[in-house]
Amino acid sequence: MEAGFSILIGLFFAVGVYLMLSRQIIHILIGITILGNAVNMLIFTAGRLMREVPPVIPIDLYVPAGATANPLPQALVLTAIVISFSFFAFLMVLAFRTYQELGTDDVNEMRVAEPKGEALPPQGY
Amino acid sequence: MAGYSTSVDIAKAMFTTPVPLADWLVIAPSILTIIGGSICLILRKNTGLQAKLGLVFLGLLVLNNFALLGEVLKRGVITMVMGNWLPPFGIAFTVDALGATLALVAAIVAFCAGLYASITIDSSGRRYGFYPFLLLMMTGANGAFLTGDIFNMYVWFEVLLISSYGLLVLGNDRAQLDGTVKYGILNLIGTNLFLIATGLLYGQLGTLNMADITIKVQESGVSGPLMTIAVLYLLAFAMKAAAFPVNFWLPSSYHTPRIVVAAIFAGLLTKVGIYALLRTLVMLMPAARAELAEVIAWVAALTMLTGVIGAIAQSDLRRLLGYLVISGIGSMMAGMAIGSVLAVSGTVFYAVHSILVMTALYMAAGLMAAMAGSYDLRRLGGLYGASPLLAAVFLVLALAVAGLPPFSGFWPKVMLVDAALQLGWTWLAAAILVTGFLTSLAIGRVWIYAFWRGGPEGTVDGGSASLPSGSVLAMAGGGQSTAAVWIPLAALTALVVLFGLLPEWIMEVSQRGASGLIDPVGYLRSVFGGGA
């Protein structure tokens, strides 16, 4: 199962990076979301995929009776999902505001902070 | 998580003694700033009170981190475990000399920025949340410096990042939106890389606790997967720290926000990346760092040189300073490439120096622009006549950033060059020295243009042009004392001079931080108890 997931994750990474190389901000944002999902699946797979019982300890024991699933990747992925979702939401609003202000969503045309053809710095002392 | 023994020592797993009071210092920075940030957020509309409260909490943070550093220097590494989940299972906060030093300097800089902002950020900026964002950014920075768990560090990075977005876009200018898009997307990619590396590391070693990782990496030796993870960390944190060739987001965004925001960013944020690099490469994976030394050295040299050449090619004062930030990162990475205790101490000292001096330089630039009405070198001029004091302060900072004695930039450069020559990195030492020379050129030109000549371009040299707005109060919107601008600038400059004249103390602290990274016995013992 890990092998299949690895291929899927690789595919997600490829799609994410391809979209992020686009000039349209909206494509970049979708690419970021896909990349984020790829990363989440990567953590999940790295924590081993298995069909064991949940790590619940019987009432009269100190440790789980048999082999149990590893709960930590779920906790990690949950944290990562919340964070990447909130970042995506923020960047979405930012991109919309930028589109409103600058009238473009093409990164090549967003040159307000670094205008093209600036005069040379003062030469000499 | 198969593999741990099934016998459980209940007595060891349960603390019944209360946590010593001093240990609370370890997590107090995060708690203080979260509480302060929340209260400021609640008082969003009361902009006057917000500034006072923000300063109170930042002041408490400085005191707390000062006490924390004292405690760490006295007792060695301090560990606090959340909820008595003993390491390596729970989340541990582990503070060594390096983390405590950087947390203290960060707190000082944040307090100075808060004071500076109390008259330079107008009430609309406060309503948009300057103080909450500043405090929450400090939550993230302190958490990242003090945590002992690599996934936890990722979370603190995100706390820091989301607050920094808020600060960067504060004001909603066109240029700010443009700069924030670039900063936001590139930094998000950087943290995603960090998360990928952390996920793979967990898959490889089955642990996230830094002390536990150190032990397991030592046991398993350097292997293909570990090298991959080390390279991913290098790329991720090089992006955060703005090292060549992943640094172009910095000069395209750092000149857009309010000057005090630029000041705290330039001082603090890239150094968090450097700290993370030190922690992951030097402490967690020393063997991988040694393998990568040549790569890091090239990255360092190119960062230094492209940074300073970029600075020479700028006419906008803020962008020029942004390039100097990058060039400083190169010097810090040089220490990492060399890797001896002396070199890493040089890196730590340089980080402390750079946090102070870059923040102060941006603050001084804010004052200069308030007097001359522009950040453009062509329109600056004649400021010596307007304020000889500012000219002197700027000259001190300029000499410090160029690494000339007797100011704070000199000593870390001496340490780095000395370490480089000791281990045969002659070309790296040469790169550091050439960078120092070119930095003097770049920053010296600013001083000559802005202060020495009679007036802006077009006026006869020697004549004095009347300055357009002529007053610091233009920044403040009038009516208030300018002391709140001068005190932080003077305090930071005083520290720069102090560290230049009396470097022994800070040298010793950085040396303790560096040897704690290279030989983390104290760190491991603190986390796992004496038996480790």
XYZ file of C-alpha atoms in Angstrom:
657
model
C 0.000 0.000 0.000
C 2.897 2.373 0.751
C 4.196 2.011 -2.796
C 0.862 2.988 -4.295
C 0.600 5.960 -1.997
C 4.142 7.019 -2.832
C 3.308 7.120 -6.521
C 0.132 9.074 -5.820
C 2.068 11.546 -3.657
C 4.652 11.942 -6.401
C 1.851 12.681 -8.827
C 0.378 15.277 -6.493
C 3.767 16.932 -6.097
C 4.250 17.022 -9.854
C 0.827 18.589 -10.405
C 1.350 21.060 -7.563
C 4.748 22.198 -8.800
C 3.516 22.405 -12.393
C 0.656 24.667 -11.341
C 2.934 26.794 -9.192
C 5.158 27.478 -12.168
C 2.199 29.200 -13.818
C 2.023 32.976 -14.065
C -1.596 33.220 -12.909
C -1.881 33.665 -9.157
C -5.012 31.556 -9.022
C -3.124 28.645 -10.587
C -0.323 29.114 -8.097
C -2.817 29.004 -5.240
C -4.410 25.795 -6.499
C -0.917 24.391 -6.893
C -0.162 25.284 -3.270
C -3.296 23.494 -2.086
C -2.399 20.363 -4.020
C 1.164 20.546 -2.741
C -0.180 20.884 0.804
C -2.295 17.777 0.353
C 0.681 15.920 -1.054
C 2.671 16.845 2.048
C -0.137 15.698 4.335
C -0.352 12.359 2.607
C 3.421 12.083 2.802
C 3.350 12.471 6.580
C 0.563 9.940 6.780
C 2.458 7.427 4.684
C 5.734 8.069 6.479
C 3.965 7.169 9.736
C 3.174 3.762 8.186
C -0.199 2.690 6.831
C -1.760 -0.234 8.616
C -5.124 -1.741 9.492
C -4.548 -2.333 13.186
C -6.913 -1.566 16.043
C -6.914 1.905 17.585
C -4.404 2.362 20.414
C -6.894 1.932 23.240
C -5.532 0.349 26.397
C -7.748 -2.207 28.163
C -8.789 -1.115 31.640
C -6.679 -3.652 33.528
C -3.445 -3.152 31.564
C -0.758 -0.466 31.365
C 0.132 -0.955 27.705
C -1.914 -1.933 24.642
C -2.517 -5.671 24.368
C -1.452 -6.297 20.778
C -0.179 -4.322 17.835
C -2.025 -1.031 17.482
C -2.202 1.694 14.895
C 0.065 4.705 15.301
C -2.086 7.685 16.258
C 0.656 10.313 15.952
C 0.574 10.818 12.149
C -3.118 11.588 12.413
C -2.437 14.265 14.999
C 0.386 15.709 12.902
C -1.648 15.692 9.692
C -4.587 17.303 11.450
C -2.342 20.149 12.606
C -0.845 20.509 9.159
C -4.280 20.518 7.480
C -5.575 23.256 9.758
C -2.505 25.379 9.151
C -2.377 24.910 5.398
C -6.080 25.579 5.082
C -5.859 28.829 7.016
C -2.885 29.919 4.925
C -4.739 29.084 1.748
C -7.717 31.128 2.914
C -5.475 34.090 3.733
C -3.611 33.924 0.427
C -6.909 33.642 -1.432
C -8.161 36.887 0.106
C -4.795 38.507 -0.495
C -4.827 37.457 -4.142
C -8.339 38.840 -4.565
C -7.380 42.174 -2.982
C -4.294 42.315 -5.147
C -6.381 41.637 -8.232
C -8.732 44.452 -7.225
C -5.901 46.885 -6.604
C -3.536 46.020 -9.450
C -6.081 44.845 -12.013
C -4.082 41.788 -12.956
C -3.434 38.312 -11.701
C -0.418 37.778 -13.931
C 2.701 37.671 -11.789
C 4.842 39.058 -14.588
C 2.757 42.202 -14.673
C 2.815 42.716 -10.922
C 5.732 45.096 -10.841
C 4.601 47.756 -8.366
C 7.117 46.818 -5.704
C 9.916 46.432 -8.219
C 9.146 48.648 -11.218
C 10.777 47.870 -14.524
C 13.429 50.151 -15.946
C 14.397 51.960 -12.779
C 17.096 54.605 -13.114
C 20.583 53.516 -12.187
C 21.853 54.264 -8.708
C 23.989 57.340 -8.257
C 27.385 56.749 -9.787
C 30.401 58.132 -7.991
C 30.818 59.663 -4.612
C 5.837 2.739 17.058
C 6.776 -0.834 17.653
C 10.023 -1.447 19.416
C 9.761 0.142 22.829
C 9.695 -2.204 25.760
C 6.348 -3.238 27.169
C 7.319 -2.913 30.814
C 6.320 0.452 32.151
C 7.930 2.103 35.117
C 4.960 3.977 36.511
C 6.990 5.687 39.185
C 9.230 7.245 36.580
C 6.347 8.295 34.387
C 4.601 10.222 37.126
C 5.979 13.367 38.607
C 4.456 14.153 41.911
C 6.732 17.040 42.767
C 5.580 20.393 41.455
C 7.546 21.984 38.639
C 10.183 24.388 39.998
C 9.097 27.977 39.609
C 12.107 28.869 37.465
C 11.084 26.314 34.862
C 7.997 28.331 34.064
C 10.345 30.876 32.531
C 10.733 28.433 29.663
C 7.165 28.628 28.442
C 6.299 32.052 29.849
C 7.490 33.887 26.666
C 4.873 32.160 24.546
C 2.149 32.490 27.159
C 2.876 36.168 27.830
C 2.801 37.145 24.197
C -0.320 35.131 23.387
C -2.169 36.737 26.312
C -0.874 40.184 25.373
C -1.765 39.695 21.739
C -5.264 38.528 22.586
C -5.930 41.433 24.911
C -4.690 43.878 22.294
C -6.949 42.204 19.765
C -9.916 42.602 22.086
C -9.039 46.270 22.531
C -8.802 46.695 18.772
C -10.683 49.973 18.785
C -8.915 51.493 21.772
C -5.749 52.366 19.896
C -4.162 54.420 22.661
C -4.424 51.728 25.296
C -3.279 49.081 22.835
C 0.170 50.617 22.464
C 0.642 50.902 26.237
C -0.482 47.330 26.849
C 1.646 46.033 24.015
C 4.687 47.760 25.494
C 3.946 46.388 28.954
C 3.806 42.836 27.630
C 6.911 43.267 25.498
C 8.687 44.708 28.527
C 7.654 41.692 30.599
C 8.940 39.499 27.779
C 12.342 41.186 27.920
C 12.535 40.720 31.699
C 11.413 37.109 31.441
C 13.907 36.220 28.730
C 16.665 37.993 30.657
C 15.878 35.857 33.695
C 15.682 32.784 31.475
C 19.126 33.395 30.013
C 20.513 33.930 33.511
C 18.957 30.679 34.654
C 20.296 28.772 31.628
C 23.805 30.136 32.127
C 23.651 29.173 35.789
C 22.041 25.731 35.580
C 22.678 24.549 32.047
C 19.989 23.371 29.668
C 16.454 23.482 31.051
C 13.697 21.163 29.854
C 10.016 21.442 30.521
C 7.681 18.700 29.373
C 4.058 19.384 28.626
C 1.580 17.320 30.615
C 4.241 14.994 32.041
C 4.426 12.971 28.855
C 8.040 12.063 29.264
C 10.348 12.458 26.288
C 10.462 11.301 23.564
C 6.650 11.143 23.526
C 5.369 14.479 24.750
C 6.161 17.943 23.507
C 9.230 19.255 25.274
C 10.479 22.809 25.570
C 14.236 22.626 25.853
C 16.257 25.789 26.265
C 20.005 25.967 25.818
C 22.300 28.980 25.763
C 21.742 29.542 22.044
C 17.951 29.568 22.216
C 17.877 31.721 25.337
C 20.331 34.276 23.901
C 18.426 34.677 20.668
C 15.105 34.846 22.523
C 16.463 37.655 24.701
C 17.831 39.661 21.781
C 14.581 39.124 19.877
C 12.596 40.400 22.847
C 14.795 43.500 23.152
C 14.389 44.265 19.465
C 10.634 43.714 19.643
C 10.356 46.068 22.611
C 12.333 48.720 20.732
C 10.115 48.242 17.684
C 6.997 48.504 19.833
C 8.267 51.779 21.260
C 9.249 53.110 17.845
C 5.829 52.144 16.533
C 4.045 53.981 19.330
C 4.354 57.181 17.340
C 5.156 55.989 13.816
C 2.149 53.676 13.441
C -0.980 55.772 13.208
C -4.288 54.767 14.713
C -5.529 53.161 11.505
C -2.451 50.937 11.463
C -3.194 50.002 15.064
C -6.788 49.327 14.236
C -5.605 46.898 11.576
C -3.754 45.144 14.369
C -0.112 46.194 14.520
C 0.361 45.379 18.205
C -1.522 42.060 18.209
C 0.446 40.945 15.170
C 3.736 42.068 16.706
C 3.025 40.202 19.938
C 1.855 37.064 18.166
C 4.881 37.160 15.906
C 6.991 37.166 19.053
C 5.000 34.143 20.255
C 6.109 32.321 17.141
C 9.706 33.510 17.306
C 10.111 32.649 20.988
C 8.415 29.307 20.531
C 10.730 28.428 17.663
C 13.812 29.427 19.698
C 12.782 27.518 22.806
C 11.059 24.358 21.654
C 12.736 20.979 21.717
C 10.450 19.236 19.278
C 10.859 19.513 15.548
C 7.179 19.359 14.615
C 6.418 21.886 17.310
C 9.013 24.124 15.718
C 7.099 23.875 12.434
C 3.948 25.008 14.217
C 5.744 27.992 15.781
C 7.126 28.871 12.369
C 3.597 29.029 11.045
C 2.458 31.215 13.945
C 5.308 33.562 13.136
C 4.580 33.485 9.430
C 0.867 34.236 9.577
C 1.477 37.203 11.899
C 4.225 38.441 9.624
C 1.800 38.411 6.676
C -0.513 40.586 8.711
C 2.270 43.033 9.545
C 3.568 43.122 5.997
C 0.241 43.991 4.422
C -0.632 46.530 7.117
C -1.681 49.638 5.263
C -2.940 48.018 2.069
C -0.762 49.950 -0.393
C -0.458 48.634 -3.903
C 3.233 47.914 -3.414
C 2.518 46.177 -0.131
C -0.046 43.847 -1.675
C 2.397 43.051 -4.447
C 5.257 42.426 -2.000
C 3.111 40.334 0.323
C 1.976 38.026 -2.478
C 5.599 37.217 -3.293
C 6.658 36.951 0.349
C 3.611 34.867 1.210
C 3.834 32.323 -1.557
C 7.580 31.796 -1.313
C 7.577 31.482 2.454
C 4.700 29.055 2.272
C 6.727 26.883 -0.085
C 9.613 27.115 2.376
C 7.523 25.905 5.297
C 6.038 23.151 3.150
C 9.568 21.928 2.462
C 10.238 22.043 6.197
C 7.138 19.944 6.780
C 8.134 17.434 4.080
C 11.558 17.013 5.663
C 9.981 16.603 9.094
C 7.519 13.994 7.812
C 10.321 12.022 6.201
C 12.450 12.302 9.328
C 9.583 10.938 11.388
C 9.169 8.085 8.931
C 12.879 7.368 9.107
C 13.482 7.601 12.840
C 10.031 7.371 14.402
C 10.580 10.346 16.671
C 10.157 14.100 16.651
C 11.964 15.024 19.843
C 15.190 16.819 18.945
C 17.284 15.144 21.623
C 15.960 11.740 20.604
C 16.647 12.504 16.930
C 20.219 13.478 17.804
C 20.799 10.146 19.528
C 19.159 8.077 16.794
C 21.052 9.851 14.027
C 24.299 9.241 15.897
C 23.440 5.558 16.184
C 22.341 5.049 12.598
C 25.142 7.057 11.006
C 24.808 9.035 7.806
C 22.694 7.333 5.152
C 20.997 8.200 1.873
C 17.592 9.070 3.351
C 19.187 11.186 6.086
C 21.231 13.103 3.527
C 18.040 13.779 1.559
C 16.355 15.056 4.692
C 19.361 17.234 5.525
C 19.322 18.752 2.040
C 15.589 19.435 2.338
C 16.163 21.197 5.664
C 19.012 23.157 4.134
C 16.805 24.287 1.250
C 13.811 25.065 3.454
C 15.714 27.145 5.985
C 17.961 28.739 3.388
C 14.726 30.025 1.870
C 13.606 31.372 5.255
C 16.997 32.906 5.893
C 17.156 34.327 2.349
C 20.346 32.619 1.226
C 21.408 32.620 -2.403
C 19.822 31.410 -4.736
C 16.467 31.371 -2.914
C 16.610 34.936 -1.636
C 14.832 37.028 -4.233
C 11.620 37.300 -2.280
C 13.391 39.425 0.344
C 14.407 42.501 -1.663
C 11.069 42.436 -3.470
C 9.014 42.641 -0.297
C 11.018 44.068 2.613
C 10.942 47.641 1.349
C 7.168 47.846 1.087
C 5.818 47.790 4.673
C 5.926 50.501 7.322
C 9.524 51.146 8.259
C 9.198 49.729 11.768
C 7.792 46.495 10.333
C 10.684 46.312 7.894
C 13.035 46.927 10.830
C 11.765 44.053 12.925
C 11.572 41.731 9.915
C 15.098 42.531 8.799
C 16.360 42.026 12.321
C 14.481 38.966 13.342
C 12.890 36.784 10.698
C 15.890 35.713 8.665
C 17.737 34.933 11.905
C 15.004 32.490 12.899
C 15.932 30.648 9.712
C 19.594 30.718 10.695
C 18.712 29.391 14.137
C 16.732 26.536 12.571
C 19.656 25.738 10.268
C 22.011 25.626 13.245
C 19.641 23.404 15.169
C 18.900 20.928 12.387
C 22.197 20.722 10.560
C 24.775 21.374 13.267
C 23.062 19.638 16.167
C 20.691 17.031 14.731
C 22.677 15.887 11.705
C 26.340 16.786 12.185
C 27.562 14.069 9.818
C 25.298 15.296 7.032
C 26.480 18.852 7.670
C 30.087 17.759 7.283
C 29.205 16.093 3.975
C 27.434 19.245 2.827
C 30.142 21.643 4.066
C 31.380 22.447 0.569
C 27.856 23.217 -0.681
C 27.077 25.404 2.329
C 30.361 27.245 1.845
C 29.531 28.063 -1.786
C 26.022 29.129 -0.838
C 27.511 31.310 1.907
C 30.078 32.968 -0.342
C 27.564 33.618 -3.133
C 25.010 34.961 -0.632
C 27.560 37.375 0.807
C 28.811 38.614 -2.528
C 25.530 38.810 -4.447
C 23.955 40.459 -1.406
C 26.511 43.196 -1.147
C 26.734 43.738 -4.919
C 22.954 44.067 -4.954
C 23.285 46.666 -2.205
C 25.760 48.693 -4.252
C 23.351 48.662 -7.205
C 20.420 50.156 -5.277
C 19.289 53.715 -5.017
C 16.400 53.069 -2.633
C 17.715 53.110 0.912
C 15.361 50.405 2.197
C 16.161 48.008 -0.623
C 19.851 48.656 -0.113
C 19.476 47.650 3.527
C 17.495 44.574 2.474
C 20.452 43.435 0.395
C 22.760 44.012 3.366
C 20.528 41.686 5.421
C 21.117 39.006 2.779
C 24.837 39.594 2.774
C 24.953 39.145 6.558
C 23.155 35.798 6.204
C 26.048 34.685 4.006
C 28.568 35.360 6.786
C 26.481 33.361 9.244
C 26.288 30.436 6.839
C 30.044 30.575 6.371
C 30.404 29.725 10.055
C 28.058 26.806 9.572
C 30.109 25.527 6.650
C 33.334 25.616 8.651
C 31.646 23.933 11.575
C 34.239 24.250 14.335
C 33.227 25.580 17.742
C 34.930 28.905 17.002
C 33.153 29.217 13.652
C 29.714 28.401 15.034
C 30.295 30.845 17.920
C 31.096 33.390 15.235
C 27.768 32.598 13.579
C 25.873 33.004 16.838
C 27.620 36.275 17.675
C 27.007 37.498 14.127
C 23.309 36.644 14.456
C 23.020 38.653 17.674
C 24.914 41.562 16.113
C 22.881 41.407 12.924
C 19.522 41.414 14.736
C 20.513 44.577 16.594
C 22.251 46.455 13.829
C 19.797 45.773 10.995
C 16.822 46.817 13.114
C 18.642 49.972 14.135
C 19.619 50.766 10.541
C 16.037 50.510 9.332
C 14.909 52.710 12.224
C 17.549 55.269 11.318
C 16.437 55.070 7.685
C 12.904 55.840 8.839
C 14.156 58.975 10.582
C 16.198 60.030 7.550
C 13.213 59.619 5.258
C 11.042 61.579 7.668
C 13.510 64.446 7.473
C 14.197 64.373 3.749
C 10.830 63.108 2.581
C 12.190 60.223 0.526
C 14.114 56.970 0.669
C 15.757 57.683 -2.664
C 19.506 58.278 -2.421
C 19.219 60.962 -5.085
C 16.817 62.982 -2.978
C 18.628 62.554 0.309
C 21.241 65.075 1.283
C 22.259 67.681 3.763
C 21.058 65.672 6.716
C 24.225 66.363 8.694
C 23.131 69.939 9.029
C 19.643 68.878 10.025
C 20.736 66.395 12.659
C 24.409 65.806 13.512
C 23.292 63.284 16.129
C 21.552 61.115 13.540
C 24.648 61.381 11.342
C 26.780 60.062 14.182
C 24.375 57.252 15.004
C 24.159 56.218 11.367
C 27.938 56.279 11.033
C 28.283 53.983 14.056
C 25.739 51.583 12.590
C 27.367 51.763 9.164
C 30.773 50.883 10.584
C 29.193 48.087 12.614
C 27.408 46.522 9.651
C 30.579 46.718 7.578
C 32.432 44.907 10.356
C 34.868 47.660 11.251
C 36.164 48.112 14.782
C 35.367 49.139 17.426
C 31.744 48.126 16.861
C 29.887 44.867 17.228
C 30.312 43.628 13.656
C 34.077 43.386 14.014
C 34.377 40.511 16.478
C 32.199 37.889 14.768
C 34.054 38.599 11.524
C 37.380 38.101 13.298
C 36.093 34.828 14.742
C 34.818 33.615 11.380
C 37.966 34.552 9.465
C 40.147 33.035 12.165
C 38.141 29.791 12.135
C 38.214 29.681 8.336
C 41.989 30.100 8.220
C 42.534 27.512 10.955
C 40.765 24.835 8.941
C 42.133 25.812 5.550
C 39.082 27.573 4.121
C 41.241 30.367 2.722
C 38.892 31.341 -0.093
C 35.957 31.576 2.308
C 37.953 33.872 4.582
C 38.802 35.976 1.531
C 35.110 36.139 0.595
C 34.234 37.361 4.099
C 36.876 40.074 3.926
C 35.952 41.206 0.407
C 32.302 41.365 1.506
C 33.301 43.541 4.439
C 35.105 45.895 2.067
C 32.211 46.091 -0.394
C 29.767 46.624 2.492
C 31.798 49.617 3.652
C 31.567 50.925 0.103
C 27.797 50.495 -0.138
C 26.923 51.873 3.274
C 29.633 54.531 3.156
C 28.064 55.889 0.013
C 24.736 56.190 1.812
C 26.399 58.198 4.554
C 28.224 60.412 2.082
C 25.115 61.036 0.010
C 22.606 61.471 2.786
C 24.667 63.279 5.389
C 27.868 64.668 4.031
C 26.884 66.484 0.862
C 25.113 69.776 1.084
C 21.727 68.831 -0.277
C 19.830 66.511 -2.615
C 20.897 65.999 -6.211
C 20.741 69.278 -8.085
C 21.729 71.552 -5.229
C 25.201 73.004 -5.258
C 27.426 71.012 -2.966
C 28.309 73.090 0.020
C 25.073 74.983 -0.158
C 22.341 73.824 2.115
C 18.980 72.991 0.666
C 15.924 73.435 2.767
C 14.551 70.047 3.631
C 11.028 69.356 2.393
C 9.200 68.259 5.505
C 11.945 68.886 7.971
C 10.677 67.029 10.977
C 10.358 63.652 12.563
C 6.876 64.654 13.557
C 5.875 64.186 9.930
C 6.091 60.487 10.701
C 4.051 60.785 13.808
C 1.261 62.891 12.457
C 2.298 65.693 14.777
C 1.749 66.640 18.343
C 3.857 64.072 20.163
C 7.327 63.826 21.513
C 9.951 62.274 19.280
C 11.561 60.534 22.252
C 9.719 57.321 21.380
C 11.628 57.240 18.096
C 14.991 58.191 19.506
C 15.062 55.989 22.602
C 14.866 52.635 20.768
C 17.373 53.765 18.160
C 19.741 55.004 20.855
C 19.305 51.835 22.902
C 20.120 49.562 19.968
C 23.080 51.702 18.972
C 24.315 51.630 22.556
C 24.176 47.825 22.491
C 26.086 47.798 19.199
C 28.800 49.964 20.746
C 28.785 47.947 23.967
C 29.206 44.614 22.195
C 32.002 46.178 20.185
C 33.901 47.514 23.178
C 33.201 44.699 25.652
C 32.765 41.589 23.541
C 33.988 39.044 26.098
C 30.615 38.408 27.693
C 28.678 37.889 24.487
C 31.568 35.888 23.063
C 31.415 33.528 25.993
C 27.660 33.139 25.679
C 27.896 32.414 21.947
C 30.682 29.979 22.602
C 28.524 28.146 25.100
C 25.703 28.094 22.596
C 28.002 26.773 19.876
C 29.634 24.059 21.957
C 26.187 23.026 23.159
C 25.230 22.502 19.517
C 28.341 20.648 18.485
C 28.515 18.457 21.557
C 24.941 18.339 22.890
C 25.624 16.249 26.017
C 23.977 18.795 28.282
C 20.973 18.987 25.985
C 20.468 15.223 25.952
C 20.997 14.919 29.678
C 18.494 17.649 30.343
C 15.833 15.944 28.219
C 16.360 12.345 29.248
C 17.722 12.772 32.743
C 21.165 11.721 33.903
C 20.932 8.195 32.484
C 21.137 9.187 28.832
